[in-house]
CSV table of C-alpha atoms in Angstrom, one decimal:
chain,number,residue,atom,x,y,z
I,1,MET,CA,31.1,0.5,-26.3
I,2,LYS,CA,29.2,3.0,-29.6
I,3,ARG,CA,26.4,-0.3,-29.8
I,4,ILE,CA,25.7,-0.4,-26.4
I,5,SER,CA,25.3,3.7,-26.2
I,6,PHE,CA,23.1,3.7,-28.7
I,7,LEU,CA,20.6,1.1,-27.3
I,8,LEU,CA,20.5,2.6,-24.0
I,9,LEU,CA,19.7,6.2,-25.6
I,10,ILE,CA,17.0,4.6,-28.2
I,11,SER,CA,15.6,3.0,-24.9
I,12,LEU,CA,16.0,6.4,-23.5
I,13,LEU,CA,14.1,8.2,-26.4
I,14,ALA,CA,11.4,5.9,-26.4
I,15,LEU,CA,10.6,6.7,-23.1
I,16,PRO,CA,7.9,9.1,-24.3
I,17,LEU,CA,6.5,6.9,-26.2
I,18,MET,CA,6.5,3.8,-23.6
I,19,ALA,CA,5.2,3.3,-20.9
I,20,SER,CA,2.9,0.0,-11.7
I,21,SER,CA,2.1,3.0,-10.5
I,22,PHE,CA,3.5,4.8,-13.4
I,23,THR,CA,0.3,4.7,-15.8
I,24,GLY,CA,-1.2,7.6,-16.2
I,25,ARG,CA,-4.3,7.4,-13.6
I,26,PRO,CA,-2.4,6.1,-11.5
I,27,MET,CA,0.0,8.7,-10.9
I,28,MET,CA,-2.7,11.1,-10.7
I,29,PHE,CA,-2.9,9.7,-7.4
I,30,ALA,CA,1.1,8.8,-7.4
I,31,GLY,CA,0.3,5.3,-6.7
I,32,SER,CA,-2.1,4.3,-4.5
I,33,TYR,CA,-4.9,2.6,-6.9
I,34,MET,CA,-5.3,-0.5,-5.9
I,35,MET,CA,-8.7,0.0,-4.4
I,36,ARG,CA,-10.1,2.4,-7.0
I,37,ALA,CA,-9.2,0.4,-10.6
I,38,TYR,CA,-11.8,-1.8,-12.5
I,39,GLY,CA,-12.3,-3.0,-16.2
I,40,SER,CA,-8.8,-3.8,-17.9
I,41,GLU,CA,-7.1,-1.6,-15.9
I,42,ALA,CA,-7.6,-4.3,-12.7
I,43,ASN,CA,-5.8,-6.4,-14.0
I,44,TYR,CA,-2.3,-4.6,-13.1
I,45,TRP,CA,-3.9,-3.3,-9.7
I,46,ASN,CA,-5.9,-6.0,-8.8
I,47,PRO,CA,-7.8,-8.2,-10.9
I,48,ALA,CA,-10.8,-9.5,-8.8
I,49,LEU,CA,-12.4,-5.4,-9.4
I,50,VAL,CA,-12.6,-7.0,-12.6
I,51,ASP,CA,-16.6,-7.4,-12.5
I,52,PHE,CA,-19.5,-7.8,-14.3
I,53,GLU,CA,-21.2,-3.9,-13.9
I,54,LYS,CA,-18.6,-1.8,-15.4
I,55,ILE,CA,-18.0,-2.2,-18.3
I,56,ASP,CA,-14.9,0.7,-19.7
I,57,PHE,CA,-12.3,0.5,-22.6
I,58,TRP,CA,-8.7,2.4,-23.2
I,59,TRP,CA,-7.9,4.2,-26.8
I,60,PRO,CA,-4.3,2.3,-27.3
I,61,LEU,CA,-1.5,4.8,-26.0
I,62,LEU,CA,-4.0,8.0,-24.1
I,63,ASP,CA,-2.9,6.3,-20.9
I,64,THR,CA,0.1,7.1,-20.2
I,65,GLY,CA,3.1,7.7,-18.1
I,66,VAL,CA,6.0,9.1,-17.5
I,67,LEU,CA,8.9,9.9,-14.7
I,68,ILE,CA,12.3,11.3,-15.0
I,69,SER,CA,14.2,12.2,-11.3
I,70,ASN,CA,16.8,12.1,-9.0
I,71,ASN,CA,18.1,12.5,-5.7
I,72,THR,CA,20.8,14.9,-5.8
I,73,PHE,CA,19.9,18.0,-8.3
I,74,ASP,CA,17.6,20.6,-8.6
I,75,LEU,CA,17.5,24.1,-11.3
I,76,ASP,CA,17.8,25.8,-8.3
I,77,PHE,CA,21.0,24.6,-6.6
I,78,TYR,CA,22.0,24.8,-11.2
I,79,ASN,CA,20.8,28.8,-11.5
I,80,ARG,CA,22.7,29.3,-8.6
I,81,VAL,CA,26.2,27.7,-9.1
I,82,MET,CA,26.1,29.2,-13.0
I,83,GLY,CA,25.1,32.8,-11.8
I,84,LYS,CA,28.1,32.6,-9.3
I,85,GLY,CA,30.1,30.7,-12.3
I,86,GLU,CA,32.0,28.7,-9.8
I,87,ILE,CA,31.6,26.0,-7.1
I,88,SER,CA,31.7,27.2,-4.0
I,89,LYS,CA,33.3,24.4,-1.0
I,90,GLU,CA,29.5,24.5,0.1
I,91,ASP,CA,27.8,23.6,-2.7
I,92,LYS,CA,30.5,20.9,-3.3
I,93,ASP,CA,29.6,20.0,0.3
I,94,LEU,CA,25.8,20.3,-0.1
I,95,LEU,CA,26.2,18.1,-2.8
I,96,ILE,CA,28.0,15.1,-2.3
I,97,GLN,CA,25.4,14.9,1.1
I,98,ASN,CA,22.8,15.1,-1.5
I,99,MET,CA,24.0,11.6,-3.2
I,100,ASP,CA,24.1,9.5,0.1
I,101,GLY,CA,26.0,7.7,-1.5
I,102,ASN,CA,25.2,7.8,-5.1
I,103,LEU,CA,23.7,9.2,-7.1
I,104,ARG,CA,20.8,7.9,-8.9
I,105,VAL,CA,18.4,8.4,-12.3
I,106,ASN,CA,15.4,6.6,-12.6
I,107,MET,CA,13.6,7.1,-15.8
I,108,LEU,CA,10.3,5.3,-16.5
I,109,ALA,CA,7.4,5.0,-18.3
I,110,GLN,CA,4.3,2.7,-19.2
I,111,THR,CA,1.5,3.6,-22.0
I,112,ASN,CA,-1.8,1.2,-23.2
I,113,LEU,CA,-2.1,-0.2,-26.6
I,114,LEU,CA,-5.3,-1.6,-25.3
I,115,GLY,CA,-7.8,-2.5,-22.6
I,116,PHE,CA,-11.2,-3.6,-22.4
I,117,ASN,CA,-14.2,-5.7,-19.7
I,118,ILE,CA,-17.1,-6.8,-20.3
I,119,GLY,CA,-18.4,-10.5,-18.3
I,120,GLY,CA,-16.0,-10.6,-15.3
I,121,ALA,CA,-13.2,-11.0,-17.6
I,122,ALA,CA,-11.0,-8.2,-18.9
I,123,LEU,CA,-8.0,-7.7,-22.4
I,124,SER,CA,-5.5,-5.2,-21.6
I,125,ALA,CA,-2.0,-4.8,-23.9
I,126,SER,CA,0.6,-2.0,-22.5
I,127,LEU,CA,4.1,-0.9,-23.4
I,128,HIS,CA,6.7,-0.9,-20.2
I,129,ASN,CA,9.8,1.0,-19.9
I,130,TYR,CA,12.3,1.3,-16.6
I,131,ASN,CA,15.9,2.6,-16.4
I,132,ARG,CA,18.0,3.5,-12.9
I,133,ALA,CA,21.0,4.2,-13.0
I,134,ALA,CA,23.6,4.8,-10.0
I,135,PHE,CA,27.0,6.1,-9.6
I,136,SER,CA,29.2,7.1,-6.7
I,137,GLU,CA,29.9,9.6,-4.8
I,138,ASN,CA,33.7,8.9,-5.3
I,139,TYR,CA,34.1,10.1,-8.7
I,140,LEU,CA,32.2,13.4,-8.3
I,141,LYS,CA,34.5,13.6,-4.5
I,142,LEU,CA,37.6,13.0,-7.6
I,143,LEU,CA,36.3,15.9,-9.2
I,144,LEU,CA,35.5,17.3,-7.2
I,145,TYR,CA,37.8,17.6,-4.4
I,146,GLY,CA,40.6,15.7,-6.5
I,147,ASN,CA,42.6,12.8,-4.6
I,148,GLU,CA,42.1,13.8,-1.2
I,149,GLU,CA,41.9,10.1,0.3
I,150,GLU,CA,44.7,7.1,-0.7
I,151,GLU,CA,42.3,5.3,-1.5
I,152,TYR,CA,38.5,5.2,-3.0
I,153,LEU,CA,37.0,2.1,-4.0
I,154,PHE,CA,34.0,1.5,-6.8
I,155,SER,CA,31.6,-1.9,-6.7
I,156,ASN,CA,28.3,-2.8,-8.4
I,157,LYS,CA,26.0,-2.0,-5.5
I,158,HIS,CA,26.6,2.0,-5.7
I,159,ASN,CA,27.7,1.9,-9.6
I,160,ASN,CA,24.8,0.0,-11.4
I,161,LEU,CA,22.9,-0.1,-14.5
I,162,ALA,CA,19.8,-1.6,-15.9
I,163,SER,CA,17.0,-0.9,-18.1
I,164,ILE,CA,14.8,-3.0,-19.5
I,165,SER,CA,11.4,-2.2,-22.5
I,166,PHE,CA,8.3,-4.7,-22.7
I,167,ALA,CA,5.0,-5.2,-23.9
I,168,ASP,CA,2.3,-7.7,-22.2
I,169,VAL,CA,-0.9,-8.7,-22.7
I,170,THR,CA,-2.7,-9.4,-20.4
I,171,VAL,CA,-6.6,-11.7,-19.3
I,172,GLY,CA,-7.7,-11.4,-15.8
I,173,MET,CA,-11.0,-12.9,-14.4
I,174,GLY,CA,-12.7,-11.1,-11.4
I,175,ALA,CA,-15.3,-11.2,-9.1
I,176,ILE,CA,-15.3,-14.5,-8.4
I,177,ARG,CA,-17.1,-15.3,-5.6
I,178,ILE,CA,-14.9,-17.3,-2.0
I,179,PRO,CA,-17.8,-19.3,0.0
I,180,LEU,CA,-18.1,-18.2,3.4
I,181,PRO,CA,-20.7,-18.3,6.4
I,182,GLU,CA,-23.4,-15.4,6.4
I,183,LYS,CA,-21.5,-13.7,9.1
I,184,TYR,CA,-18.7,-13.1,7.5
I,185,PRO,CA,-18.6,-10.2,5.0
I,186,ASP,CA,-18.4,-11.4,0.8
I,187,ILE,CA,-15.0,-11.8,0.1
I,188,ASN,CA,-14.3,-11.4,-4.0
I,189,PHE,CA,-11.1,-13.7,-5.9
I,190,GLY,CA,-9.6,-12.5,-9.1
I,191,TRP,CA,-6.3,-13.2,-10.9
I,192,SER,CA,-4.6,-12.3,-14.4
I,193,GLY,CA,-1.6,-13.8,-16.3
I,194,SER,CA,0.9,-12.2,-19.1
I,195,LEU,CA,2.5,-12.8,-21.8
I,196,LEU,CA,5.6,-11.1,-21.8
I,197,LEU,CA,7.0,-10.1,-24.9
I,198,GLY,CA,10.4,-8.9,-24.0
I,199,ILE,CA,11.9,-6.1,-26.3
I,200,HIS,CA,15.3,-5.2,-24.4
I,201,GLU,CA,17.3,-5.5,-21.6
I,202,LEU,CA,20.8,-4.1,-20.3
I,203,LYS,CA,22.6,-4.8,-17.0
I,204,THR,CA,25.5,-4.4,-15.3
I,205,THR,CA,26.7,-7.7,-14.1
I,206,ARG,CA,30.3,-6.5,-12.5
I,207,PHE,CA,31.7,-3.3,-11.4
I,208,ASP,CA,35.1,-3.6,-9.4
I,209,GLY,CA,37.2,-0.4,-9.0
I,210,VAL,CA,40.2,0.9,-7.1
I,211,PHE,CA,42.1,4.3,-7.4
I,212,ARG,CA,44.9,4.7,-5.1
I,213,SER,CA,47.1,7.6,-4.9
I,214,ASN,CA,50.7,6.9,-3.3
I,215,PHE,CA,54.5,7.4,-3.1
I,216,ASP,CA,54.0,5.1,-5.6
I,217,GLY,CA,52.6,7.1,-8.4
I,218,LEU,CA,48.6,6.8,-8.8
I,219,LYS,CA,47.5,3.4,-9.7
I,220,LEU,CA,43.3,2.8,-11.7
I,221,GLN,CA,41.6,0.1,-12.4
I,222,GLN,CA,38.0,-0.7,-13.5
I,223,ASP,CA,36.4,-3.7,-14.4
I,224,VAL,CA,32.9,-3.2,-15.9
I,225,VAL,CA,30.9,-6.4,-17.2
I,226,LEU,CA,27.4,-5.1,-19.4
I,227,ARG,CA,24.7,-7.9,-20.2
I,228,LYS,CA,22.2,-7.2,-23.0
I,229,GLY,CA,19.4,-8.9,-25.0
I,230,VAL,CA,17.4,-8.1,-27.2
I,231,GLY,CA,13.8,-10.2,-27.8
I,232,GLY,CA,12.1,-12.6,-25.5
I,233,PHE,CA,8.8,-13.8,-24.2
I,234,GLY,CA,7.7,-14.7,-20.0
I,235,PHE,CA,5.5,-14.5,-17.8
I,236,LYS,CA,4.1,-13.3,-14.8
I,237,GLY,CA,0.4,-13.5,-12.8
I,238,MET,CA,-1.3,-11.8,-9.7
I,239,ILE,CA,-4.3,-12.5,-7.6
I,240,GLY,CA,-6.6,-10.4,-5.5
I,241,PHE,CA,-8.4,-9.9,-3.4
I,242,ALA,CA,-11.4,-8.2,-2.3
I,243,THR,CA,-14.0,-6.8,0.3
I,244,SER,CA,-15.9,-4.6,2.1
I,245,PRO,CA,-15.8,-4.3,5.5
I,246,ALA,CA,-18.3,-1.7,6.3
I,247,GLU,CA,-20.2,0.7,4.2
I,248,ASN,CA,-17.9,2.4,2.1
I,249,LEU,CA,-14.8,1.3,2.8
I,250,ASP,CA,-13.7,-0.9,0.6
I,251,VAL,CA,-10.5,-2.8,1.5
I,252,GLY,CA,-7.9,-5.5,-0.8
I,253,LEU,CA,-4.5,-7.3,-0.9
I,254,THR,CA,-2.6,-8.4,-3.9
I,255,LEU,CA,0.1,-11.0,-4.8
I,256,ASP,CA,1.8,-9.8,-7.9
I,257,ASN,CA,4.5,-10.7,-10.1
I,258,ILE,CA,4.2,-14.9,-9.3
I,259,LEU,CA,6.7,-16.8,-11.7
I,260,GLY,CA,7.6,-13.1,-13.1
I,261,ASN,CA,10.5,-13.6,-15.9
I,262,ILE,CA,11.4,-13.2,-19.5
I,263,GLN,CA,14.1,-15.4,-21.3
I,264,TRP,CA,16.2,-13.9,-23.5
I,265,MET,CA,16.2,-15.4,-26.9
I,266,LEU,CA,18.0,-13.2,-28.9
I,267,GLY,CA,21.0,-10.5,-29.4
I,268,LYS,CA,22.4,-12.1,-25.8
I,269,GLN,CA,26.1,-11.1,-25.2
I,270,GLU,CA,28.4,-10.0,-23.0
I,271,THR,CA,30.6,-6.8,-22.8
I,272,HIS,CA,34.1,-6.7,-20.5
I,273,TYR,CA,35.3,-3.7,-20.6
I,274,LYS,CA,38.6,-3.6,-18.3
I,275,ILE,CA,41.2,0.1,-17.8
I,276,SER,CA,43.9,-0.5,-15.8
I,277,ALA,CA,47.1,2.2,-15.0
I,278,ASP,CA,50.0,1.6,-12.7
I,279,SER,CA,52.6,3.7,-11.3
I,280,ILE,CA,52.0,6.6,-13.6
I,281,TYR,CA,53.1,9.9,-12.1
I,282,VAL,CA,52.0,13.9,-13.0
I,283,ALA,CA,54.9,13.2,-16.1
I,284,ASP,CA,53.2,9.9,-17.5
I,285,LEU,CA,49.7,12.5,-18.1
I,286,GLU,CA,51.2,13.7,-20.8
I,287,SER,CA,51.0,10.5,-22.7
I,288,GLU,CA,48.4,7.9,-23.4
I,289,PHE,CA,49.4,6.4,-19.8
I,290,TYR,CA,46.5,3.2,-19.2
I,291,VAL,CA,45.5,0.3,-21.4
I,292,ARG,CA,41.8,0.1,-22.4
I,293,GLU,CA,40.6,-3.4,-23.5
I,294,GLU,CA,37.1,-4.4,-24.6
I,295,VAL,CA,36.1,-7.4,-25.2
I,296,ASP,CA,32.6,-8.7,-26.8
I,297,ARG,CA,31.3,-11.7,-26.4
I,298,ASN,CA,27.5,-14.2,-27.2
I,299,ILE,CA,26.4,-16.0,-24.1
I,300,LYS,CA,23.9,-18.5,-24.3
I,301,SER,CA,20.3,-17.5,-23.7
I,302,TYR,CA,19.2,-15.9,-19.6
I,303,SER,CA,15.9,-15.1,-17.8
I,304,THR,CA,15.6,-12.0,-15.7
I,305,ARG,CA,13.8,-12.4,-13.4
I,306,PHE,CA,10.7,-9.9,-11.3
I,307,PRO,CA,11.2,-10.0,-7.4
I,308,MET,CA,7.2,-11.2,-5.6
I,309,GLU,CA,5.6,-7.7,-4.8
I,310,VAL,CA,2.7,-7.8,-2.2
I,311,ALA,CA,0.6,-4.6,-1.8
I,312,LEU,CA,-2.3,-4.2,0.8
I,313,GLY,CA,-4.8,-1.3,-0.5
I,314,ALA,CA,-8.2,0.4,0.8
I,315,LEU,CA,-10.8,3.1,0.0
I,316,TYR,CA,-12.9,4.8,1.6
I,317,ASP,CA,-15.8,6.4,-1.1
I,318,ALA,CA,-17.4,9.3,0.2
I,319,LYS,CA,-20.0,11.4,-1.9
I,320,MET,CA,-18.1,15.0,-2.2
I,321,VAL,CA,-14.1,12.8,-1.1
I,322,SER,CA,-12.9,9.6,-1.5
I,323,LEU,CA,-10.4,8.4,0.0
I,324,SER,CA,-7.5,6.0,-1.0
I,325,ALA,CA,-3.7,4.5,0.4
I,326,ASP,CA,-1.7,1.5,-0.6
I,327,LEU,CA,0.9,-0.3,1.2
I,328,ARG,CA,3.4,-1.8,-0.9
I,329,GLN,CA,6.3,-4.1,-0.4
I,330,GLY,CA,8.3,-6.1,-3.2
I,331,PHE,CA,10.8,-8.9,-2.0
I,332,GLY,CA,13.7,-8.1,-4.3
I,333,GLU,CA,15.4,-5.0,-5.9
I,334,SER,CA,15.2,-4.7,-9.8
I,335,PRO,CA,14.0,-2.0,-12.8
I,336,LEU,CA,10.0,-3.3,-11.1
I,337,THR,CA,10.9,-3.9,-7.7
I,338,SER,CA,12.3,-2.2,-4.1
I,339,LYS,CA,12.8,-3.9,-1.2
I,340,THR,CA,11.8,-0.4,0.0
I,341,GLY,CA,8.8,-0.7,1.7
I,342,THR,CA,6.2,2.3,-0.4
I,343,LEU,CA,2.9,3.9,2.2
I,344,SER,CA,0.5,6.1,-1.1
I,345,VAL,CA,-2.0,8.1,-0.1
I,346,GLY,CA,-4.6,9.4,-2.6
I,347,ALA,CA,-7.7,12.2,-2.5
I,348,GLU,CA,-10.3,12.9,-5.5
I,349,PHE,CA,-12.5,15.6,-4.7
I,350,LYS,CA,-16.3,14.9,-5.8
I,351,GLN,CA,-17.7,18.7,-5.6
I,352,LEU,CA,-18.1,19.4,-9.1
I,353,ASP,CA,-18.8,15.8,-11.1
I,354,PHE,CA,-17.4,17.3,-14.0
I,355,LEU,CA,-14.3,18.2,-13.2
I,356,PRO,CA,-12.6,15.8,-10.5
I,357,ILE,CA,-10.0,17.2,-8.9
I,358,ARG,CA,-6.7,14.8,-7.2
I,359,LEU,CA,-4.1,14.4,-4.5
I,360,GLY,CA,-1.4,12.5,-4.2
I,361,PHE,CA,1.8,11.5,-1.9
I,362,SER,CA,4.1,8.3,-1.8
I,363,THR,CA,6.8,8.0,0.7
I,364,GLY,CA,9.5,5.9,-2.1
I,365,ASN,CA,11.9,3.8,-3.1
I,366,SER,CA,14.5,2.6,-5.1
I,367,ILE,CA,12.2,3.0,-7.5
I,368,ALA,CA,11.7,6.9,-7.2
I,369,PRO,CA,12.0,8.9,-4.3
I,370,TRP,CA,8.9,10.7,-2.4
I,371,ARG,CA,6.4,12.6,-4.7
I,372,VAL,CA,3.4,14.7,-4.4
I,373,ALA,CA,0.7,14.5,-7.5
I,374,TYR,CA,-1.9,16.7,-9.0
I,375,SER,CA,-4.4,16.5,-11.2
I,376,VAL,CA,-7.9,17.0,-12.9
I,377,GLY,CA,-10.0,16.1,-15.3
I,378,LEU,CA,-12.7,17.0,-17.5
I,379,ARG,CA,-15.7,13.8,-17.2
I,380,ALA,CA,-19.2,13.7,-19.5
I,381,LYS,CA,-20.4,10.7,-18.8
I,382,PRO,CA,-19.0,7.8,-20.0
I,383,ILE,CA,-16.1,9.7,-21.4
I,384,GLU,CA,-13.9,11.5,-19.5
I,385,LEU,CA,-10.0,12.8,-19.6
I,386,SER,CA,-7.4,14.0,-17.4
I,387,PHE,CA,-4.2,15.8,-17.0
I,388,GLY,CA,-1.8,15.2,-13.8
I,389,VAL,CA,1.9,16.3,-13.0
I,390,GLN,CA,4.2,14.8,-10.3
I,391,SER,CA,6.6,16.9,-8.4
I,392,VAL,CA,10.0,15.1,-6.6
I,393,GLN,CA,11.3,15.7,-3.6
I,394,SER,CA,9.4,19.6,-3.7
I,395,LEU,CA,6.0,19.7,-2.6
I,396,PHE,CA,5.0,22.3,-5.9
I,397,PRO,CA,6.7,21.5,-9.2
I,398,GLY,CA,9.3,24.3,-9.6
I,399,TYR,CA,12.9,25.1,-9.2
I,400,LYS,CA,13.5,23.2,-6.2
I,401,THR,CA,11.8,19.9,-8.1
I,402,LYS,CA,14.5,17.4,-8.7
I,403,GLY,CA,12.2,15.6,-11.1
I,404,VAL,CA,8.7,15.3,-12.4
I,405,SER,CA,6.3,13.2,-14.3
I,406,PHE,CA,3.2,14.0,-16.9
I,407,ALA,CA,0.2,11.6,-16.7
I,408,LEU,CA,-2.4,11.9,-19.9
I,409,SER,CA,-5.8,9.3,-19.1
I,410,PHE,CA,-8.7,9.1,-21.7
I,411,ARG,CA,-10.8,6.2,-21.0
I,412,THR,CA,-14.9,5.5,-21.5
I,413,GLY,CA,-16.2,2.8,-19.3
I,414,ILE,CA,-20.3,2.4,-17.8
């Protein structure tokens, strides 16, 4: 248990150093970035936008995004409870209502290592870290109300942990024109392929539990299996399309995580935790009334698969403002993808060319709740420095927010 706790702690402490919509610049638009990306960034958003005309360079570690969020707690609630020195029944009921089945915590980050494009091809490298945890509201009910119900059940659906970190080295090519009759708008095609270098993976593969109270006393049983791997290799691909059906309007389509997977080769292990107690009465609580078992076993090499994801994007770029919208749909749940569709919209106001102001909104999904993004940049071509924040489940950052994210972007491009 100590070894796994240490591994998880290291992964969480590494968030600000590591780091998809959670890179620096895309976070400033709340993920509405498919048709805004170009150069090395287009490798991750729409490789059809890797073209011959624009050249950019990513400086190491200077394009970074970090997001921490939950679906239940905010500072206003914490301050109210601490100010009263107690938690009222209304506060307890509000907590359970906000959990909506379970407490969900997300910690995500990404940072670039290198990126540049030239001649219709791009090379980029980044570090990624994704952490998700969920805890059933039944645990909080037991803590707040006691065992008011005869039986509480726990499953992997509402109690799970997933943590993964990896690096990628990505090559992409774009601006490949699809031959069509002249009456149709030009459509560009692009592709990117990523070599993935797995750093660590930690995941609950089993979680079964029951807490029962009746005339025969208390019964407790918990079975948890944690799988972990350290060191691995993998691949993922992306294809993208882009066209301009009208003046100032660009639209695109992408399919991501094609053949996406990491094969874990080192440190492969499963740990089985089992806690059990049966026919326990109040008098027994003075002694150690439960049995705890922990068994480690080495396992064969295994693969973490990334479900594919499809996205549609549009960008209307006028003289004083640009507006964008992205619709994203995953085909499975993972730390990187969600089966819940997400709509993101963004705007950049360009009244002052040297001082771009950006806003964004995302409806959220199982990876992160709905959020609002704000950012400002300083542009002196060919250099641009930008800083942004996001407020989670709150219109503005403050005591009502249930999370926060920070984004930094520094790049050069012509």
